[in-house]
Amino acid sequence: MAETGASPLPPTPPAHSPLSRAEHFVWLTARVLEQRRFAYHFLGGTADAVETALAAYRNEDDGYGHALEPDLRGPVSQPLHTGYALRVLDSIGRCGGQRVERVCRYLTSVSTLDGALPAIRPSQRGYPTAPFVPIVDDPPSDLLATGPVVGLLHRNEVWHAWLFRATDFCWQAVESLQKSHPYEVEAAVAFLDSAPDRPRAEAAADRLGRMVREQRLAVLDPQRLDAYPVSPGYGPGEHHFPYDFARTPRSLSRAWFTDEEMARSLDFLAGEQRKDGGWPIRWRQWAPGTALECRPMVTIEALRTLKAYGRTIA
């Protein structure tokens, strides 16, 4: 057999486990980055391999592009791409040092006047983009783009001048939320779970949890999906579940749901694995290639969530 240069991996899990079925799906369909991420999280692969794959998406401005976030095509750096890159680095314990210092310089360069991040900068114009992603000349600050980035930088004890005003923006945005939608709440949770002021974060999370239940933003009974409205602008069937808000039992949002509600949602998540081994995407699909790239990403996160809650995957 020809030498591939790849690191040897542990034996494949039992033939019909959720993990082995997902592994087959990932090797069949995923980008190199997701293949390396899957190997790191579930097969004993290395963080170096993940970081090497991620580096292919980095640009000279120290942001990330090249459709790292599949719904934004083209080479240009965007905050959403860069936020995803930081989440990958965080997941492998590499969110620190000079690499993140350079990323923070990029974030500073693309920030709005109030020091936060826009979702999409005008440089995206001219490249294929999901039709539900607006591109405007003067994009506003966006909690969806800013909250997760600020949260993970705090979690990794990264201190940079950019963080001060961005943190202030997140507090103001989170504490002023009244009528919201699931993605915005999830971004707020990503910030609150690692915000330095813990009493303030716990109080804000408690208020958000009541809002989520009052506005029926989370499906509490997967057998009654019709009883939970899909938020305006979302795709048909784009529901969100307790596990979407509380990705791990340590999240502040875990307290929003009873044990029974969380167990039902995790049962539903486990049952969503398709015959091909992958999990489906629930948002609007607009191009075959992007849907194919997104499914391995969703599959990895589904397995990580199930594993975090102690569910058997192998």
PDB file of C-alpha atoms in Angstrom:
ATOM      1  CA  MET A   1       0.000   0.000   0.000  1.00  0.00           C
ATOM      2  CA  ALA A   2       1.293   3.466  -0.869  1.00  0.00           C
ATOM      3  CA  GLU A   3       2.373   5.685   2.019  1.00  0.00           C
ATOM      4  CA  THR A   4      -0.143   8.522   2.539  1.00  0.00           C
ATOM      5  CA  GLY A   5       1.744  10.552   5.131  1.00  0.00           C
ATOM      6  CA  ALA A   6      -1.367  10.660   7.331  1.00  0.00           C
ATOM      7  CA  SER A   7      -1.129   9.960  11.044  1.00  0.00           C
ATOM      8  CA  PRO A   8      -2.390   6.516  12.055  1.00  0.00           C
ATOM      9  CA  LEU A   9      -5.819   6.569  13.685  1.00  0.00           C
ATOM     10  CA  PRO A  10      -7.415   4.258  16.248  1.00  0.00           C
ATOM     11  CA  PRO A  11      -9.601   1.384  15.036  1.00  0.00           C
ATOM     12  CA  THR A  12     -12.934   2.352  13.525  1.00  0.00           C
ATOM     13  CA  PRO A  13     -15.836   2.157  16.018  1.00  0.00           C
ATOM     14  CA  PRO A  14     -18.329  -0.763  15.822  1.00  0.00           C
ATOM     15  CA  ALA A  15     -20.012  -1.058  12.457  1.00  0.00           C
ATOM     16  CA  HIS A  16     -23.458   0.348  13.199  1.00  0.00           C
ATOM     17  CA  SER A  17     -22.829   2.873  15.974  1.00  0.00           C
ATOM     18  CA  PRO A  18     -23.893   6.492  15.383  1.00  0.00           C
ATOM     19  CA  LEU A  19     -20.212   7.443  15.391  1.00  0.00           C
ATOM     20  CA  SER A  20     -19.162   4.895  12.779  1.00  0.00           C
ATOM     21  CA  ARG A  21     -22.042   5.871  10.506  1.00  0.00           C
ATOM     22  CA  ALA A  22     -21.113   9.538  10.895  1.00  0.00           C
ATOM     23  CA  GLU A  23     -17.462   8.728  10.207  1.00  0.00           C
ATOM     24  CA  HIS A  24     -18.379   7.143   6.874  1.00  0.00           C
ATOM     25  CA  PHE A  25     -20.479  10.199   6.012  1.00  0.00           C
ATOM     26  CA  VAL A  26     -17.655  12.605   6.882  1.00  0.00           C
ATOM     27  CA  TRP A  27     -15.013  10.773   4.844  1.00  0.00           C
ATOM     28  CA  LEU A  28     -17.454  10.629   1.935  1.00  0.00           C
ATOM     29  CA  THR A  29     -18.649  14.243   1.887  1.00  0.00           C
ATOM     30  CA  ALA A  30     -16.684  16.629   4.125  1.00  0.00           C
ATOM     31  CA  ARG A  31     -14.060  19.246   3.423  1.00  0.00           C
ATOM     32  CA  VAL A  32     -10.560  18.526   4.713  1.00  0.00           C
ATOM     33  CA  LEU A  33     -11.164  20.860   7.664  1.00  0.00           C
ATOM     34  CA  GLU A  34     -14.198  18.922   8.861  1.00  0.00           C
ATOM     35  CA  GLN A  35     -12.412  15.621   8.277  1.00  0.00           C
ATOM     36  CA  ARG A  36      -9.599  16.826  10.524  1.00  0.00           C
ATOM     37  CA  ARG A  37     -12.055  18.149  13.113  1.00  0.00           C
ATOM     38  CA  PHE A  38     -13.931  14.859  13.207  1.00  0.00           C
ATOM     39  CA  ALA A  39     -10.666  12.973  13.638  1.00  0.00           C
ATOM     40  CA  TYR A  40      -9.616  15.311  16.467  1.00  0.00           C
ATOM     41  CA  HIS A  41     -12.866  15.101  18.414  1.00  0.00           C
ATOM     42  CA  PHE A  42     -13.652  11.417  17.962  1.00  0.00           C
ATOM     43  CA  LEU A  43     -10.707   9.447  16.553  1.00  0.00           C
ATOM     44  CA  GLY A  44      -7.659  10.687  18.400  1.00  0.00           C
ATOM     45  CA  GLY A  45      -6.496  13.062  15.669  1.00  0.00           C
ATOM     46  CA  THR A  46      -4.205  16.006  16.394  1.00  0.00           C
ATOM     47  CA  ALA A  47      -4.863  19.696  16.936  1.00  0.00           C
ATOM     48  CA  ASP A  48      -1.953  20.455  14.596  1.00  0.00           C
ATOM     49  CA  ALA A  49      -3.792  18.782  11.724  1.00  0.00           C
ATOM     50  CA  VAL A  50      -6.915  20.866  12.364  1.00  0.00           C
ATOM     51  CA  GLU A  51      -4.917  24.083  12.557  1.00  0.00           C
ATOM     52  CA  THR A  52      -3.075  23.288   9.322  1.00  0.00           C
ATOM     53  CA  ALA A  53      -6.379  22.742   7.500  1.00  0.00           C
ATOM     54  CA  LEU A  54      -7.831  25.945   8.950  1.00  0.00           C
ATOM     55  CA  ALA A  55      -4.832  27.982   7.815  1.00  0.00           C
ATOM     56  CA  ALA A  56      -5.868  27.498   4.172  1.00  0.00           C
ATOM     57  CA  TYR A  57      -8.775  29.884   4.792  1.00  0.00           C
ATOM     58  CA  ARG A  58      -6.681  32.693   6.325  1.00  0.00           C
ATOM     59  CA  ASN A  59      -6.035  35.856   4.339  1.00  0.00           C
ATOM     60  CA  GLU A  60      -3.203  38.392   4.422  1.00  0.00           C
ATOM     61  CA  ASP A  61      -5.353  40.759   6.515  1.00  0.00           C
ATOM     62  CA  ASP A  62      -5.453  38.029   9.239  1.00  0.00           C
ATOM     63  CA  GLY A  63      -9.162  37.504   8.709  1.00  0.00           C
ATOM     64  CA  TYR A  64     -10.657  34.371   7.201  1.00  0.00           C
ATOM     65  CA  GLY A  65     -12.548  33.872   3.948  1.00  0.00           C
ATOM     66  CA  HIS A  66     -12.772  31.373   1.068  1.00  0.00           C
ATOM     67  CA  ALA A  67     -16.257  30.170   2.067  1.00  0.00           C
ATOM     68  CA  LEU A  68     -15.156  28.962   5.492  1.00  0.00           C
ATOM     69  CA  GLU A  69     -18.757  29.745   6.454  1.00  0.00           C
ATOM     70  CA  PRO A  70     -20.353  28.039   3.417  1.00  0.00           C
ATOM     71  CA  ASP A  71     -23.211  30.497   2.871  1.00  0.00           C
ATOM     72  CA  LEU A  72     -20.673  33.237   2.024  1.00  0.00           C
ATOM     73  CA  ARG A  73     -18.669  32.318  -1.068  1.00  0.00           C
ATOM     74  CA  GLY A  74     -15.576  34.022  -2.442  1.00  0.00           C
ATOM     75  CA  PRO A  75     -12.114  34.755  -1.027  1.00  0.00           C
ATOM     76  CA  VAL A  76     -12.724  37.941   0.982  1.00  0.00           C
ATOM     77  CA  SER A  77     -12.418  38.040   4.760  1.00  0.00           C
ATOM     78  CA  GLN A  78     -15.663  38.434   6.679  1.00  0.00           C
ATOM     79  CA  PRO A  79     -16.458  38.593  10.405  1.00  0.00           C
ATOM     80  CA  LEU A  80     -18.658  35.490  10.192  1.00  0.00           C
ATOM     81  CA  HIS A  81     -15.814  33.469   8.646  1.00  0.00           C
ATOM     82  CA  THR A  82     -13.408  34.743  11.274  1.00  0.00           C
ATOM     83  CA  GLY A  83     -15.809  33.949  14.099  1.00  0.00           C
ATOM     84  CA  TYR A  84     -16.085  30.381  12.848  1.00  0.00           C
ATOM     85  CA  ALA A  85     -12.291  30.126  12.687  1.00  0.00           C
ATOM     86  CA  LEU A  86     -12.038  31.234  16.311  1.00  0.00           C
ATOM     87  CA  ARG A  87     -14.628  28.620  17.332  1.00  0.00           C
ATOM     88  CA  VAL A  88     -12.536  25.946  15.632  1.00  0.00           C
ATOM     89  CA  LEU A  89      -9.396  27.142  17.433  1.00  0.00           C
ATOM     90  CA  ASP A  90     -11.283  27.246  20.722  1.00  0.00           C
ATOM     91  CA  SER A  91     -12.518  23.676  20.237  1.00  0.00           C
ATOM     92  CA  ILE A  92      -8.958  22.369  19.887  1.00  0.00           C
ATOM     93  CA  GLY A  93      -7.449  24.465  22.677  1.00  0.00           C
ATOM     94  CA  ARG A  94      -5.538  26.790  20.377  1.00  0.00           C
ATOM     95  CA  CYS A  95      -7.417  30.065  20.914  1.00  0.00           C
ATOM     96  CA  GLY A  96      -4.526  32.156  22.176  1.00  0.00           C
ATOM     97  CA  GLY A  97      -1.062  33.473  21.442  1.00  0.00           C
ATOM     98  CA  GLN A  98       0.056  35.435  18.415  1.00  0.00           C
ATOM     99  CA  ARG A  99      -2.442  33.808  16.058  1.00  0.00           C
ATOM    100  CA  VAL A 100      -5.357  35.258  18.058  1.00  0.00           C
ATOM    101  CA  GLU A 101      -3.558  38.576  18.566  1.00  0.00           C
ATOM    102  CA  ARG A 102      -3.452  38.886  14.757  1.00  0.00           C
ATOM    103  CA  VAL A 103      -7.122  37.981  14.490  1.00  0.00           C
ATOM    104  CA  CYS A 104      -7.965  40.696  17.032  1.00  0.00           C
ATOM    105  CA  ARG A 105      -6.140  43.229  14.870  1.00  0.00           C
ATOM    106  CA  TYR A 106      -8.370  42.175  11.980  1.00  0.00           C
ATOM    107  CA  LEU A 107     -11.478  42.495  14.169  1.00  0.00           C
ATOM    108  CA  THR A 108     -10.399  45.998  15.151  1.00  0.00           C
ATOM    109  CA  SER A 109      -9.984  46.972  11.512  1.00  0.00           C
ATOM    110  CA  VAL A 110     -13.515  45.899  10.532  1.00  0.00           C
ATOM    111  CA  SER A 111     -15.413  47.078  13.620  1.00  0.00           C
ATOM    112  CA  THR A 112     -18.270  49.556  13.477  1.00  0.00           C
ATOM    113  CA  LEU A 113     -18.173  52.937  15.169  1.00  0.00           C
ATOM    114  CA  ASP A 114     -19.376  51.456  18.460  1.00  0.00           C
ATOM    115  CA  GLY A 115     -16.587  48.871  18.447  1.00  0.00           C
ATOM    116  CA  ALA A 116     -18.615  45.781  17.544  1.00  0.00           C
ATOM    117  CA  LEU A 117     -18.718  43.569  14.459  1.00  0.00           C
ATOM    118  CA  PRO A 118     -21.039  43.730  11.474  1.00  0.00           C
ATOM    119  CA  ALA A 119     -22.246  40.409  10.126  1.00  0.00           C
ATOM    120  CA  ILE A 120     -21.306  41.068   6.487  1.00  0.00           C
ATOM    121  CA  ARG A 121     -19.072  43.772   5.089  1.00  0.00           C
ATOM    122  CA  PRO A 122     -19.717  45.317   1.627  1.00  0.00           C
ATOM    123  CA  SER A 123     -16.651  43.528   0.209  1.00  0.00           C
ATOM    124  CA  GLN A 124     -18.872  40.443  -0.078  1.00  0.00           C
ATOM    125  CA  ARG A 125     -20.797  42.110  -2.881  1.00  0.00           C
ATOM    126  CA  GLY A 126     -20.100  40.450  -6.223  1.00  0.00           C
ATOM    127  CA  TYR A 127     -19.556  36.960  -4.794  1.00  0.00           C
ATOM    128  CA  PRO A 128     -22.261  34.299  -4.444  1.00  0.00           C
ATOM    129  CA  THR A 129     -24.077  34.757  -1.160  1.00  0.00           C
ATOM    130  CA  ALA A 130     -27.119  33.153   0.454  1.00  0.00           C
ATOM    131  CA  PRO A 131     -30.229  35.163  -0.492  1.00  0.00           C
ATOM    132  CA  PHE A 132     -31.182  35.532   3.181  1.00  0.00           C
ATOM    133  CA  VAL A 133     -27.904  37.372   3.952  1.00  0.00           C
ATOM    134  CA  PRO A 134     -28.288  41.124   3.321  1.00  0.00           C
ATOM    135  CA  ILE A 135     -25.317  43.136   2.040  1.00  0.00           C
ATOM    136  CA  VAL A 136     -25.463  46.886   2.714  1.00  0.00           C
ATOM    137  CA  ASP A 137     -22.977  49.708   2.314  1.00  0.00           C
ATOM    138  CA  ASP A 138     -22.877  50.695   5.987  1.00  0.00           C
ATOM    139  CA  PRO A 139     -23.617  47.515   7.963  1.00  0.00           C
ATOM    140  CA  PRO A 140     -24.678  47.925  11.594  1.00  0.00           C
ATOM    141  CA  SER A 141     -23.222  46.237  14.635  1.00  0.00           C
ATOM    142  CA  ASP A 142     -24.554  42.733  14.997  1.00  0.00           C
ATOM    143  CA  LEU A 143     -24.940  40.634  18.142  1.00  0.00           C
ATOM    144  CA  LEU A 144     -24.903  37.423  16.069  1.00  0.00           C
ATOM    145  CA  ALA A 145     -21.411  38.243  14.822  1.00  0.00           C
ATOM    146  CA  THR A 146     -20.060  39.871  17.989  1.00  0.00           C
ATOM    147  CA  GLY A 147     -21.446  37.865  20.919  1.00  0.00           C
ATOM    148  CA  PRO A 148     -19.862  34.464  20.199  1.00  0.00           C
ATOM    149  CA  VAL A 149     -16.476  36.039  19.409  1.00  0.00           C
ATOM    150  CA  VAL A 150     -16.391  38.136  22.574  1.00  0.00           C
ATOM    151  CA  GLY A 151     -17.509  35.174  24.658  1.00  0.00           C
ATOM    152  CA  LEU A 152     -14.859  32.772  23.447  1.00  0.00           C
ATOM    153  CA  LEU A 153     -12.088  35.375  23.766  1.00  0.00           C
ATOM    154  CA  HIS A 154     -13.067  35.926  27.397  1.00  0.00           C
ATOM    155  CA  ARG A 155     -13.247  32.165  27.961  1.00  0.00           C
ATOM    156  CA  ASN A 156      -9.671  31.842  26.711  1.00  0.00           C
ATOM    157  CA  GLU A 157      -8.517  34.834  28.775  1.00  0.00           C
ATOM    158  CA  VAL A 158      -7.505  36.789  25.691  1.00  0.00           C
ATOM    159  CA  TRP A 159      -7.044  40.458  26.550  1.00  0.00           C
ATOM    160  CA  HIS A 160      -7.006  42.945  23.705  1.00  0.00           C
ATOM    161  CA  ALA A 161      -8.111  46.556  23.416  1.00  0.00           C
ATOM    162  CA  TRP A 162     -10.826  45.542  20.938  1.00  0.00           C
ATOM    163  CA  LEU A 163     -12.595  43.537  23.633  1.00  0.00           C
ATOM    164  CA  PHE A 164     -13.486  46.463  25.890  1.00  0.00           C
ATOM    165  CA  ARG A 165     -15.910  48.283  23.593  1.00  0.00           C
ATOM    166  CA  ALA A 166     -17.137  45.033  22.036  1.00  0.00           C
ATOM    167  CA  THR A 167     -17.981  43.703  25.506  1.00  0.00           C
ATOM    168  CA  ASP A 168     -19.888  46.895  26.320  1.00  0.00           C
ATOM    169  CA  PHE A 169     -21.835  46.510  23.075  1.00  0.00           C
ATOM    170  CA  CYS A 170     -22.754  42.898  23.942  1.00  0.00           C
ATOM    171  CA  TRP A 171     -24.025  43.865  27.393  1.00  0.00           C
ATOM    172  CA  GLN A 172     -26.162  46.635  25.950  1.00  0.00           C
ATOM    173  CA  ALA A 173     -27.512  44.412  23.159  1.00  0.00           C
ATOM    174  CA  VAL A 174     -28.256  41.435  25.417  1.00  0.00           C
ATOM    175  CA  GLU A 175     -29.880  43.421  28.186  1.00  0.00           C
ATOM    176  CA  SER A 176     -32.109  45.334  25.764  1.00  0.00           C
ATOM    177  CA  LEU A 177     -33.469  42.257  23.956  1.00  0.00           C
ATOM    178  CA  GLN A 178     -37.263  42.178  24.110  1.00  0.00           C
ATOM    179  CA  LYS A 179     -38.696  40.490  21.035  1.00  0.00           C
ATOM    180  CA  SER A 180     -36.023  38.195  19.633  1.00  0.00           C
ATOM    181  CA  HIS A 181     -35.378  35.088  17.556  1.00  0.00           C
ATOM    182  CA  PRO A 182     -33.428  31.869  18.255  1.00  0.00           C
ATOM    183  CA  TYR A 183     -30.138  32.706  16.546  1.00  0.00           C
ATOM    184  CA  GLU A 184     -29.916  36.032  18.347  1.00  0.00           C
ATOM    185  CA  VAL A 185     -30.587  34.371  21.702  1.00  0.00           C
ATOM    186  CA  GLU A 186     -27.977  31.698  20.973  1.00  0.00           C
ATOM    187  CA  ALA A 187     -25.432  34.448  20.259  1.00  0.00           C
ATOM    188  CA  ALA A 188     -26.385  36.099  23.556  1.00  0.00           C
ATOM    189  CA  VAL A 189     -25.856  32.801  25.391  1.00  0.00           C
ATOM    190  CA  ALA A 190     -22.443  32.363  23.766  1.00  0.00           C
ATOM    191  CA  PHE A 191     -21.490  35.734  25.243  1.00  0.00           C
ATOM    192  CA  LEU A 192     -23.074  35.242  28.668  1.00  0.00           C
ATOM    193  CA  ASP A 193     -21.564  31.795  29.239  1.00  0.00           C
ATOM    194  CA  SER A 194     -18.090  33.368  29.400  1.00  0.00           C
ATOM    195  CA  ALA A 195     -18.716  37.014  30.286  1.00  0.00           C
ATOM    196  CA  PRO A 196     -16.434  38.085  33.179  1.00  0.00           C
ATOM    197  CA  ASP A 197     -19.193  39.582  35.354  1.00  0.00           C
ATOM    198  CA  ARG A 198     -20.848  36.332  36.458  1.00  0.00           C
ATOM    199  CA  PRO A 199     -23.684  37.740  38.623  1.00  0.00           C
ATOM    200  CA  ARG A 200     -24.670  40.094  35.795  1.00  0.00           C
ATOM    201  CA  ALA A 201     -24.478  37.222  33.280  1.00  0.00           C
ATOM    202  CA  GLU A 202     -26.649  34.971  35.447  1.00  0.00           C
ATOM    203  CA  ALA A 203     -29.279  37.685  35.834  1.00  0.00           C
ATOM    204  CA  ALA A 204     -29.326  38.381  32.096  1.00  0.00           C
ATOM    205  CA  ALA A 205     -29.558  34.655  31.306  1.00  0.00           C
ATOM    206  CA  ASP A 206     -32.461  34.226  33.708  1.00  0.00           C
ATOM    207  CA  ARG A 207     -34.385  37.001  31.938  1.00  0.00           C
ATOM    208  CA  LEU A 208     -33.599  35.544  28.506  1.00  0.00           C
ATOM    209  CA  GLY A 209     -34.770  32.111  29.604  1.00  0.00           C
ATOM    210  CA  ARG A 210     -38.153  33.479  30.603  1.00  0.00           C
ATOM    211  CA  MET A 211     -38.361  35.284  27.258  1.00  0.00           C
ATOM    212  CA  VAL A 212     -37.529  32.111  25.315  1.00  0.00           C
ATOM    213  CA  ARG A 213     -40.350  30.251  27.024  1.00  0.00           C
ATOM    214  CA  GLU A 214     -42.864  33.097  26.747  1.00  0.00           C
ATOM    215  CA  GLN A 215     -42.142  33.605  23.045  1.00  0.00           C
ATOM    216  CA  ARG A 216     -41.999  29.838  22.365  1.00  0.00           C
ATOM    217  CA  LEU A 217     -38.603  30.102  20.714  1.00  0.00           C
ATOM    218  CA  ALA A 218     -37.600  26.565  21.744  1.00  0.00           C
ATOM    219  CA  VAL A 219     -39.523  23.424  20.841  1.00  0.00           C
ATOM    220  CA  LEU A 220     -40.190  21.777  24.196  1.00  0.00           C
ATOM    221  CA  ASP A 221     -42.096  18.811  22.744  1.00  0.00           C
ATOM    222  CA  PRO A 222     -40.677  17.521  19.425  1.00  0.00           C
ATOM    223  CA  GLN A 223     -43.851  15.478  18.907  1.00  0.00           C
ATOM    224  CA  ARG A 224     -45.825  18.721  18.573  1.00  0.00           C
ATOM    225  CA  LEU A 225     -43.735  20.826  16.192  1.00  0.00           C
ATOM    226  CA  ASP A 226     -46.805  22.597  14.818  1.00  0.00           C
ATOM    227  CA  ALA A 227     -47.392  24.122  18.239  1.00  0.00           C
ATOM    228  CA  TYR A 228     -44.177  26.123  17.973  1.00  0.00           C
ATOM    229  CA  PRO A 229     -44.042  28.898  15.367  1.00  0.00           C
ATOM    230  CA  VAL A 230     -41.003  29.335  13.139  1.00  0.00           C
ATOM    231  CA  SER A 231     -39.510  32.797  13.525  1.00  0.00           C
ATOM    232  CA  PRO A 232     -40.150  35.299  10.698  1.00  0.00           C
ATOM    233  CA  GLY A 233     -37.562  35.053   7.926  1.00  0.00           C
ATOM    234  CA  TYR A 234     -36.564  31.500   8.859  1.00  0.00           C
ATOM    235  CA  GLY A 235     -36.923  28.555   6.501  1.00  0.00           C
ATOM    236  CA  PRO A 236     -39.848  26.118   6.697  1.00  0.00           C
ATOM    237  CA  GLY A 237     -39.289  23.780   9.621  1.00  0.00           C
ATOM    238  CA  GLU A 238     -36.351  25.805  10.970  1.00  0.00           C
ATOM    239  CA  HIS A 239     -37.210  25.074  14.588  1.00  0.00           C
ATOM    240  CA  HIS A 240     -34.798  25.349  17.489  1.00  0.00           C
ATOM    241  CA  PHE A 241     -34.605  22.989  20.438  1.00  0.00           C
ATOM    242  CA  PRO A 242     -33.220  23.135  23.996  1.00  0.00           C
ATOM    243  CA  TYR A 243     -29.916  21.615  22.853  1.00  0.00           C
ATOM    244  CA  ASP A 244     -29.458  24.489  20.369  1.00  0.00           C
ATOM    245  CA  PHE A 245     -29.347  26.936  23.275  1.00  0.00           C
ATOM    246  CA  ALA A 246     -27.580  24.714  25.836  1.00  0.00           C
ATOM    247  CA  ARG A 247     -24.856  22.972  23.850  1.00  0.00           C
ATOM    248  CA  THR A 248     -23.338  21.632  27.065  1.00  0.00           C
ATOM    249  CA  PRO A 249     -24.745  21.002  30.557  1.00  0.00           C
ATOM    250  CA  ARG A 250     -22.492  23.826  31.831  1.00  0.00           C
ATOM    251  CA  SER A 251     -24.291  26.512  29.824  1.00  0.00           C
ATOM    252  CA  LEU A 252     -26.356  29.053  31.752  1.00  0.00           C
ATOM    253  CA  SER A 253     -29.202  28.240  29.378  1.00  0.00           C
ATOM    254  CA  ARG A 254     -29.404  24.656  30.674  1.00  0.00           C
ATOM    255  CA  ALA A 255     -31.411  26.010  33.619  1.00  0.00           C
ATOM    256  CA  TRP A 256     -34.116  27.193  31.207  1.00  0.00           C
ATOM    257  CA  PHE A 257     -35.315  23.643  30.598  1.00  0.00           C
ATOM    258  CA  THR A 258     -36.475  20.799  32.796  1.00  0.00           C
ATOM    259  CA  ASP A 259     -34.633  17.471  32.749  1.00  0.00           C
ATOM    260  CA  GLU A 260     -37.547  15.968  30.857  1.00  0.00           C
ATOM    261  CA  GLU A 261     -37.550  18.724  28.232  1.00  0.00           C
ATOM    262  CA  MET A 262     -33.806  18.399  27.703  1.00  0.00           C
ATOM    263  CA  ALA A 263     -34.002  14.610  27.498  1.00  0.00           C
ATOM    264  CA  ARG A 264     -36.767  14.806  24.880  1.00  0.00           C
ATOM    265  CA  SER A 265     -34.739  17.236  22.801  1.00  0.00           C
ATOM    266  CA  LEU A 266     -31.623  15.034  22.978  1.00  0.00           C
ATOM    267  CA  ASP A 267     -33.685  11.989  21.998  1.00  0.00           C
ATOM    268  CA  PHE A 268     -34.921  13.984  19.018  1.00  0.00           C
ATOM    269  CA  LEU A 269     -31.373  15.046  18.109  1.00  0.00           C
ATOM    270  CA  ALA A 270     -30.101  11.462  18.253  1.00  0.00           C
ATOM    271  CA  GLY A 271     -32.997  10.333  16.076  1.00  0.00           C
ATOM    272  CA  GLU A 272     -32.251  12.948  13.431  1.00  0.00           C
ATOM    273  CA  GLN A 273     -29.228  11.033  12.114  1.00  0.00           C
ATOM    274  CA  ARG A 274     -30.006  10.056   8.526  1.00  0.00           C
ATOM    275  CA  LYS A 275     -29.412   6.744   6.792  1.00  0.00           C
ATOM    276  CA  ASP A 276     -26.251   8.130   5.175  1.00  0.00           C
ATOM    277  CA  GLY A 277     -24.804   8.790   8.654  1.00  0.00           C
ATOM    278  CA  GLY A 278     -25.076  12.579   8.632  1.00  0.00           C
ATOM    279  CA  TRP A 279     -27.434  15.019  10.320  1.00  0.00           C
ATOM    280  CA  PRO A 280     -29.653  17.351   8.268  1.00  0.00           C
ATOM    281  CA  ILE A 281     -29.457  21.121   8.104  1.00  0.00           C
ATOM    282  CA  ARG A 282     -32.637  22.866   9.200  1.00  0.00           C
ATOM    283  CA  TRP A 283     -32.133  26.288   7.616  1.00  0.00           C
ATOM    284  CA  ARG A 284     -33.060  27.244   4.062  1.00  0.00           C
ATOM    285  CA  GLN A 285     -30.951  25.478   1.427  1.00  0.00           C
ATOM    286  CA  TRP A 286     -30.078  27.689  -1.521  1.00  0.00           C
ATOM    287  CA  ALA A 287     -27.330  25.807  -3.397  1.00  0.00           C
ATOM    288  CA  PRO A 288     -26.420  22.089  -3.539  1.00  0.00           C
ATOM    289  CA  GLY A 289     -22.728  22.671  -2.794  1.00  0.00           C
ATOM    290  CA  THR A 290     -23.316  24.736   0.324  1.00  0.00           C
ATOM    291  CA  ALA A 291     -25.776  22.204   1.707  1.00  0.00           C
ATOM    292  CA  LEU A 292     -23.227  19.436   1.136  1.00  0.00           C
ATOM    293  CA  GLU A 293     -20.526  21.426   2.964  1.00  0.00           C
ATOM    294  CA  CYS A 294     -22.790  22.339   5.872  1.00  0.00           C
ATOM    295  CA  ARG A 295     -24.029  18.855   6.721  1.00  0.00           C
ATOM    296  CA  PRO A 296     -20.657  17.549   8.019  1.00  0.00           C
ATOM    297  CA  MET A 297     -20.358  20.694  10.163  1.00  0.00           C
ATOM    298  CA  VAL A 298     -23.815  20.071  11.626  1.00  0.00           C
ATOM    299  CA  THR A 299     -22.991  16.384  12.085  1.00  0.00           C
ATOM    300  CA  ILE A 300     -19.876  17.148  14.129  1.00  0.00           C
ATOM    301  CA  GLU A 301     -21.781  19.565  16.369  1.00  0.00           C
ATOM    302  CA  ALA A 302     -24.623  17.073  16.879  1.00  0.00           C
ATOM    303  CA  LEU A 303     -22.162  14.405  18.010  1.00  0.00           C
ATOM    304  CA  ARG A 304     -20.318  16.842  20.273  1.00  0.00           C
ATOM    305  CA  THR A 305     -23.594  17.879  21.911  1.00  0.00           C
ATOM    306  CA  LEU A 306     -24.705  14.280  22.466  1.00  0.00           C
ATOM    307  CA  LYS A 307     -21.288  13.427  23.881  1.00  0.00           C
ATOM    308  CA  ALA A 308     -21.356  16.464  26.206  1.00  0.00           C
ATOM    309  CA  TYR A 309     -24.603  15.174  27.714  1.00  0.00           C
ATOM    310  CA  GLY A 310     -23.249  11.673  28.176  1.00  0.00           C
ATOM    311  CA  ARG A 311     -25.221  10.087  25.364  1.00  0.00           C
ATOM    312  CA  THR A 312     -23.707   6.938  23.838  1.00  0.00           C
ATOM    313  CA  ILE A 313     -22.433   7.609  20.325  1.00  0.00           C
ATOM    314  CA  ALA A 314     -19.907   4.766  19.888  1.00  0.00           C
TER     315      ALA A 314
END
